[in-house]
mmCIF file of N, CA, C and O in Angstrom:
data_model
loop_
_atom_site.group_PDB
_atom_site.id
_atom_site.type_symbol
_atom_site.label_atom_id
_atom_site.label_comp_id
_atom_site.label_asym_id
_atom_site.label_seq_id
_atom_site.Cartn_x
_atom_site.Cartn_y
_atom_site.Cartn_z
ATOM 1 N N MET L 159 35.413 98.159 93.607
ATOM 2 C CA MET L 159 34.325 97.692 94.643
ATOM 3 C C MET L 159 33.761 99.038 95.585
ATOM 4 O O MET L 159 34.350 99.501 96.451
ATOM 5 N N LYS L 160 32.164 98.746 95.335
ATOM 6 C CA LYS L 160 31.471 99.597 96.095
ATOM 7 C C LYS L 160 31.184 99.177 97.664
ATOM 8 O O LYS L 160 30.955 98.417 98.074
ATOM 9 N N THR L 161 31.457 100.210 98.490
ATOM 10 C CA THR L 161 31.498 99.969 99.822
ATOM 11 C C THR L 161 30.098 100.557 100.202
ATOM 12 O O THR L 161 29.467 101.562 100.087
ATOM 13 N N PHE L 162 29.586 99.686 101.256
ATOM 14 C CA PHE L 162 28.328 100.173 101.916
ATOM 15 C C PHE L 162 27.874 101.305 102.968
ATOM 16 O O PHE L 162 29.110 100.953 103.866
ATOM 17 N N TYR L 163 27.289 102.246 102.977
ATOM 18 C CA TYR L 163 27.610 103.523 103.498
ATOM 19 C C TYR L 163 25.562 103.366 104.038
ATOM 20 O O TYR L 163 25.340 103.282 103.456
ATOM 21 N N ARG L 164 25.773 104.308 105.230
ATOM 22 C CA ARG L 164 24.588 104.778 106.092
ATOM 23 C C ARG L 164 24.495 105.868 104.801
ATOM 24 O O ARG L 164 25.220 106.887 105.209
ATOM 25 N N SER L 165 23.131 106.287 104.524
ATOM 26 C CA SER L 165 23.098 107.989 104.196
ATOM 27 C C SER L 165 22.751 108.722 104.587
ATOM 28 O O SER L 165 21.949 108.671 105.369
ATOM 29 N N THR L 166 23.033 109.955 104.356
ATOM 30 C CA THR L 166 22.948 110.995 105.114
ATOM 31 C C THR L 166 22.090 111.719 104.426
ATOM 32 O O THR L 166 21.327 112.889 105.106
ATOM 33 N N LYS L 167 21.682 111.821 103.381
ATOM 34 C CA LYS L 167 20.892 112.422 102.173
ATOM 35 C C LYS L 167 19.426 112.131 102.455
ATOM 36 O O LYS L 167 18.350 112.642 102.806
ATOM 37 N N ASP L 168 19.385 110.520 102.206
ATOM 38 C CA ASP L 168 18.062 110.043 102.291
ATOM 39 C C ASP L 168 17.585 108.738 103.201
ATOM 40 O O ASP L 168 18.249 107.795 103.713
ATOM 41 N N LYS L 169 17.435 109.466 104.582
ATOM 42 C CA LYS L 169 16.951 108.724 106.075
ATOM 43 C C LYS L 169 16.052 109.496 106.412
ATOM 44 O O LYS L 169 15.358 110.337 106.567
ATOM 45 N N TRP L 170 15.409 108.495 107.210
ATOM 46 C CA TRP L 170 14.452 108.149 108.068
ATOM 47 C C TRP L 170 14.544 108.181 109.574
ATOM 48 O O TRP L 170 14.047 109.068 110.474
ATOM 49 N N ILE L 171 15.157 107.163 109.901
ATOM 50 C CA ILE L 171 15.813 106.928 111.330
ATOM 51 C C ILE L 171 17.269 107.137 111.130
ATOM 52 O O ILE L 171 17.964 108.223 111.520
ATOM 53 N N SER L 172 18.196 106.152 110.707
ATOM 54 C CA SER L 172 19.151 106.330 110.260
ATOM 55 C C SER L 172 20.148 106.328 109.507
ATOM 56 O O SER L 172 21.379 106.095 109.334
ATOM 57 N N GLY L 173 19.050 106.068 108.166
ATOM 58 C CA GLY L 173 19.932 106.343 106.626
ATOM 59 C C GLY L 173 20.402 104.732 106.393
ATOM 60 O O GLY L 173 21.020 104.833 105.218
ATOM 61 N N VAL L 174 19.658 103.589 106.754
ATOM 62 C CA VAL L 174 20.283 102.153 106.748
ATOM 63 C C VAL L 174 19.459 102.043 105.526
ATOM 64 O O VAL L 174 20.273 101.164 104.141
ATOM 65 N N CYS L 175 18.441 102.298 105.229
ATOM 66 C CA CYS L 175 17.862 101.784 103.826
ATOM 67 C C CYS L 175 17.742 102.712 102.999
ATOM 68 O O CYS L 175 17.925 102.191 101.939
ATOM 69 N N GLY L 176 18.353 104.010 102.795
ATOM 70 C CA GLY L 176 18.915 104.972 102.195
ATOM 71 C C GLY L 176 19.908 104.541 101.657
ATOM 72 O O GLY L 176 20.660 104.303 100.789
ATOM 73 N N GLY L 177 20.985 103.687 102.405
ATOM 74 C CA GLY L 177 22.292 103.589 102.029
ATOM 75 C C GLY L 177 22.175 102.319 101.515
ATOM 76 O O GLY L 177 23.094 102.252 100.122
ATOM 77 N N LEU L 178 21.212 101.577 101.553
ATOM 78 C CA LEU L 178 21.031 100.126 101.014
ATOM 79 C C LEU L 178 20.664 100.601 99.647
ATOM 80 O O LEU L 178 20.891 99.850 98.506
ATOM 81 N N GLY L 179 19.590 101.278 99.509
ATOM 82 C CA GLY L 179 19.085 101.872 98.203
ATOM 83 C C GLY L 179 20.342 101.987 97.260
ATOM 84 O O GLY L 179 20.100 101.973 95.932
ATOM 85 N N GLU L 180 21.195 103.278 97.868
ATOM 86 C CA GLU L 180 22.156 103.797 96.872
ATOM 87 C C GLU L 180 23.174 102.692 96.584
ATOM 88 O O GLU L 180 23.819 102.250 95.602
ATOM 89 N N HIS L 181 23.888 101.936 97.493
ATOM 90 C CA HIS L 181 24.309 100.760 97.081
ATOM 91 C C HIS L 181 24.076 99.469 96.173
ATOM 92 O O HIS L 181 24.808 99.344 95.358
ATOM 93 N N PHE L 182 22.703 99.225 96.435
ATOM 94 C CA PHE L 182 21.868 98.273 95.135
ATOM 95 C C PHE L 182 21.523 98.837 93.627
ATOM 96 O O PHE L 182 20.687 98.327 93.083
ATOM 97 N N SER L 183 21.315 100.392 94.041
ATOM 98 C CA SER L 183 20.488 101.202 92.916
ATOM 99 C C SER L 183 19.194 100.790 92.854
ATOM 100 O O SER L 183 18.648 100.541 91.718
ATOM 101 N N GLN L 184 18.537 100.867 94.337
ATOM 102 C CA GLN L 184 17.274 100.773 94.398
ATOM 103 C C GLN L 184 16.490 101.690 94.865
ATOM 104 O O GLN L 184 17.384 102.496 95.791
ATOM 105 N N ASP L 185 15.025 101.720 94.795
ATOM 106 C CA ASP L 185 14.212 102.613 95.255
ATOM 107 C C ASP L 185 14.194 102.441 97.241
ATOM 108 O O ASP L 185 14.065 101.144 97.386
ATOM 109 N N PRO L 186 14.449 103.162 98.315
ATOM 110 C CA PRO L 186 14.807 102.609 99.519
ATOM 111 C C PRO L 186 13.564 102.748 99.862
ATOM 112 O O PRO L 186 13.292 101.941 101.138
ATOM 113 N N LEU L 187 12.354 103.266 99.518
ATOM 114 C CA LEU L 187 11.073 103.045 99.507
ATOM 115 C C LEU L 187 10.552 101.373 99.637
ATOM 116 O O LEU L 187 10.085 100.601 100.498
ATOM 117 N N LEU L 188 10.892 100.686 98.751
ATOM 118 C CA LEU L 188 11.214 98.781 98.708
ATOM 119 C C LEU L 188 12.173 98.588 99.551
ATOM 120 O O LEU L 188 11.558 97.368 100.292
ATOM 121 N N ILE L 189 13.002 99.064 100.018
ATOM 122 C CA ILE L 189 13.919 98.389 101.025
ATOM 123 C C ILE L 189 13.310 98.496 102.625
ATOM 124 O O ILE L 189 13.149 97.668 103.321
ATOM 125 N N ARG L 190 12.459 99.755 102.331
ATOM 126 C CA ARG L 190 12.090 99.849 103.698
ATOM 127 C C ARG L 190 10.274 98.964 103.644
ATOM 128 O O ARG L 190 10.399 98.864 105.354
ATOM 129 N N ILE L 191 9.887 98.856 103.111
ATOM 130 C CA ILE L 191 8.898 98.169 102.962
ATOM 131 C C ILE L 191 9.322 96.682 103.220
ATOM 132 O O ILE L 191 8.887 95.934 104.195
ATOM 133 N N LEU L 192 10.449 95.915 102.860
ATOM 134 C CA LEU L 192 11.072 94.942 103.009
ATOM 135 C C LEU L 192 11.182 94.956 104.567
ATOM 136 O O LEU L 192 11.286 93.515 105.248
ATOM 137 N N PHE L 193 11.780 95.533 104.997
ATOM 138 C CA PHE L 193 12.444 95.429 106.455
ATOM 139 C C PHE L 193 11.167 95.334 107.307
ATOM 140 O O PHE L 193 11.020 94.699 108.532
ATOM 141 N N ILE L 194 10.165 96.178 107.116
ATOM 142 C CA ILE L 194 8.387 96.275 107.624
ATOM 143 C C ILE L 194 8.212 94.577 107.644
ATOM 144 O O ILE L 194 7.668 94.392 108.745
ATOM 145 N N VAL L 195 8.111 94.038 106.242
ATOM 146 C CA VAL L 195 7.346 92.619 106.134
ATOM 147 C C VAL L 195 7.965 92.213 106.896
ATOM 148 O O VAL L 195 7.564 91.198 107.818
ATOM 149 N N LEU L 196 9.300 91.988 106.564
ATOM 150 C CA LEU L 196 10.192 91.379 107.749
ATOM 151 C C LEU L 196 10.147 91.052 109.405
ATOM 152 O O LEU L 196 10.278 89.723 110.196
ATOM 153 N N SER L 197 10.103 92.424 109.485
ATOM 154 C CA SER L 197 9.835 92.572 110.920
ATOM 155 C C SER L 197 8.376 91.839 111.476
ATOM 156 O O SER L 197 8.223 91.162 112.566
ATOM 157 N N LEU L 198 7.323 92.433 110.790
ATOM 158 C CA LEU L 198 6.208 91.661 111.269
ATOM 159 C C LEU L 198 6.307 90.169 110.988
ATOM 160 O O LEU L 198 5.107 89.313 112.030
ATOM 161 N N LEU L 199 6.526 89.622 110.049
ATOM 162 C CA LEU L 199 6.440 87.991 109.756
ATOM 163 C C LEU L 199 7.243 87.293 110.823
ATOM 164 O O LEU L 199 6.840 86.629 111.445
ATOM 165 N N SER L 200 8.640 88.002 111.232
ATOM 166 C CA SER L 200 9.348 86.709 112.141
ATOM 167 C C SER L 200 10.448 87.765 112.838
ATOM 168 O O SER L 200 11.060 86.927 113.642
ATOM 169 N N GLY L 201 10.694 89.118 112.942
ATOM 170 C CA GLY L 201 11.074 89.953 113.776
ATOM 171 C C GLY L 201 12.470 90.092 113.254
ATOM 172 O O GLY L 201 13.390 90.890 113.973
ATOM 173 N N ILE L 202 13.207 89.518 112.511
ATOM 174 C CA ILE L 202 14.274 89.516 111.874
ATOM 175 C C ILE L 202 14.992 90.747 110.955
ATOM 176 O O ILE L 202 16.128 91.312 111.292
ATOM 177 N N GLY L 203 13.649 91.389 110.969
ATOM 178 C CA GLY L 203 14.000 92.838 109.967
ATOM 179 C C GLY L 203 14.522 93.833 110.999
ATOM 180 O O GLY L 203 15.230 94.208 110.689
ATOM 181 N N ILE L 204 14.099 93.648 112.277
ATOM 182 C CA ILE L 204 14.366 94.528 113.330
ATOM 183 C C ILE L 204 15.996 94.253 113.717
ATOM 184 O O ILE L 204 16.628 95.261 113.630
ATOM 185 N N VAL L 205 16.192 92.819 113.568
ATOM 186 C CA VAL L 205 17.696 92.573 114.076
ATOM 187 C C VAL L 205 18.313 93.317 113.067
ATOM 188 O O VAL L 205 19.820 93.621 113.502
ATOM 189 N N LEU L 206 18.401 92.607 112.084
ATOM 190 C CA LEU L 206 19.262 92.944 110.750
ATOM 191 C C LEU L 206 19.008 94.791 110.738
ATOM 192 O O LEU L 206 20.402 95.426 110.578
ATOM 193 N N TYR L 207 18.383 95.814 111.061
ATOM 194 C CA TYR L 207 18.546 96.684 110.679
ATOM 195 C C TYR L 207 19.062 97.383 111.984
ATOM 196 O O TYR L 207 19.907 98.007 111.345
ATOM 197 N N LEU L 208 18.974 96.738 113.116
ATOM 198 C CA LEU L 208 19.696 97.349 114.095
ATOM 199 C C LEU L 208 21.189 96.952 114.342
ATOM 200 O O LEU L 208 22.349 97.719 114.540
ATOM 201 N N LEU L 209 21.501 95.912 113.571
ATOM 202 C CA LEU L 209 22.777 95.541 113.106
ATOM 203 C C LEU L 209 23.729 96.445 112.212
ATOM 204 O O LEU L 209 24.554 96.697 112.260
ATOM 205 N N LEU L 210 22.798 96.513 111.039
ATOM 206 C CA LEU L 210 23.541 97.586 109.827
ATOM 207 C C LEU L 210 23.419 98.892 110.509
ATOM 208 O O LEU L 210 24.533 99.586 110.257
ATOM 209 N N TRP L 211 22.618 99.475 111.304
ATOM 210 C CA TRP L 211 22.917 100.381 112.181
ATOM 211 C C TRP L 211 24.010 100.721 112.786
ATOM 212 O O TRP L 211 24.594 101.664 112.542
ATOM 213 N N ILE L 212 24.137 99.923 113.542
ATOM 214 C CA ILE L 212 25.698 99.822 114.524
ATOM 215 C C ILE L 212 26.876 99.835 113.423
ATOM 216 O O ILE L 212 27.806 100.379 113.776
ATOM 217 N N LEU L 213 26.689 98.707 112.684
ATOM 218 C CA LEU L 213 28.335 98.524 111.582
ATOM 219 C C LEU L 213 28.812 99.117 110.870
ATOM 220 O O LEU L 213 29.598 99.204 110.680
ATOM 221 N N ALA L 214 27.313 99.960 109.903
ATOM 222 C CA ALA L 214 27.505 100.259 108.842
ATOM 223 C C ALA L 214 28.472 101.935 109.151
ATOM 224 O O ALA L 214 27.299 102.389 110.178
ATOM 225 N N PRO L 215 29.001 102.242 108.430
ATOM 226 C CA PRO L 215 29.483 103.973 108.836
ATOM 227 C C PRO L 215 28.360 104.781 107.796
ATOM 228 O O PRO L 215 28.127 104.384 107.068
ATOM 229 N N VAL L 216 28.680 105.772 108.865
ATOM 230 C CA VAL L 216 28.149 106.784 107.763
ATOM 231 C C VAL L 216 28.942 107.276 106.532
ATOM 232 O O VAL L 216 30.000 107.650 106.378
ATOM 233 N N ASN L 217 27.916 107.846 105.466
ATOM 234 C CA ASN L 217 28.643 108.176 104.187
ATOM 235 C C ASN L 217 29.763 109.410 104.673
ATOM 236 O O ASN L 217 28.890 110.518 104.791
ATOM 237 N N PRO L 218 31.147 108.982 104.304
ATOM 238 C CA PRO L 218 31.922 110.171 104.614
ATOM 239 C C PRO L 218 31.881 111.408 103.841
ATOM 240 O O PRO L 218 32.364 112.527 103.573
ATOM 241 N N GLU L 219 31.324 111.069 102.403
ATOM 242 C CA GLU L 219 31.022 112.172 101.122
ATOM 243 C C GLU L 219 30.264 112.890 101.191
ATOM 244 O O GLU L 219 30.309 114.219 100.480
ATOM 245 N N THR L 220 29.596 112.971 102.096
ATOM 246 C CA THR L 220 28.510 114.022 102.118
ATOM 247 C C THR L 220 28.768 114.939 103.547
ATOM 248 O O THR L 220 29.200 114.872 104.297
#
């Protein structure tokens, strides 16, 4: 089972989107755009991002 970690290589603010990109094998830019859209439409993107920032550990392998 693959564990979600915040990225230390591909990060702009905290590495949440980079970590999600690595975990789901997707481009982190698409995930960043999704968070921006969710933030603008309902504000839930900000809440999700902050929760993942607080709860997700940093990748220990880097």
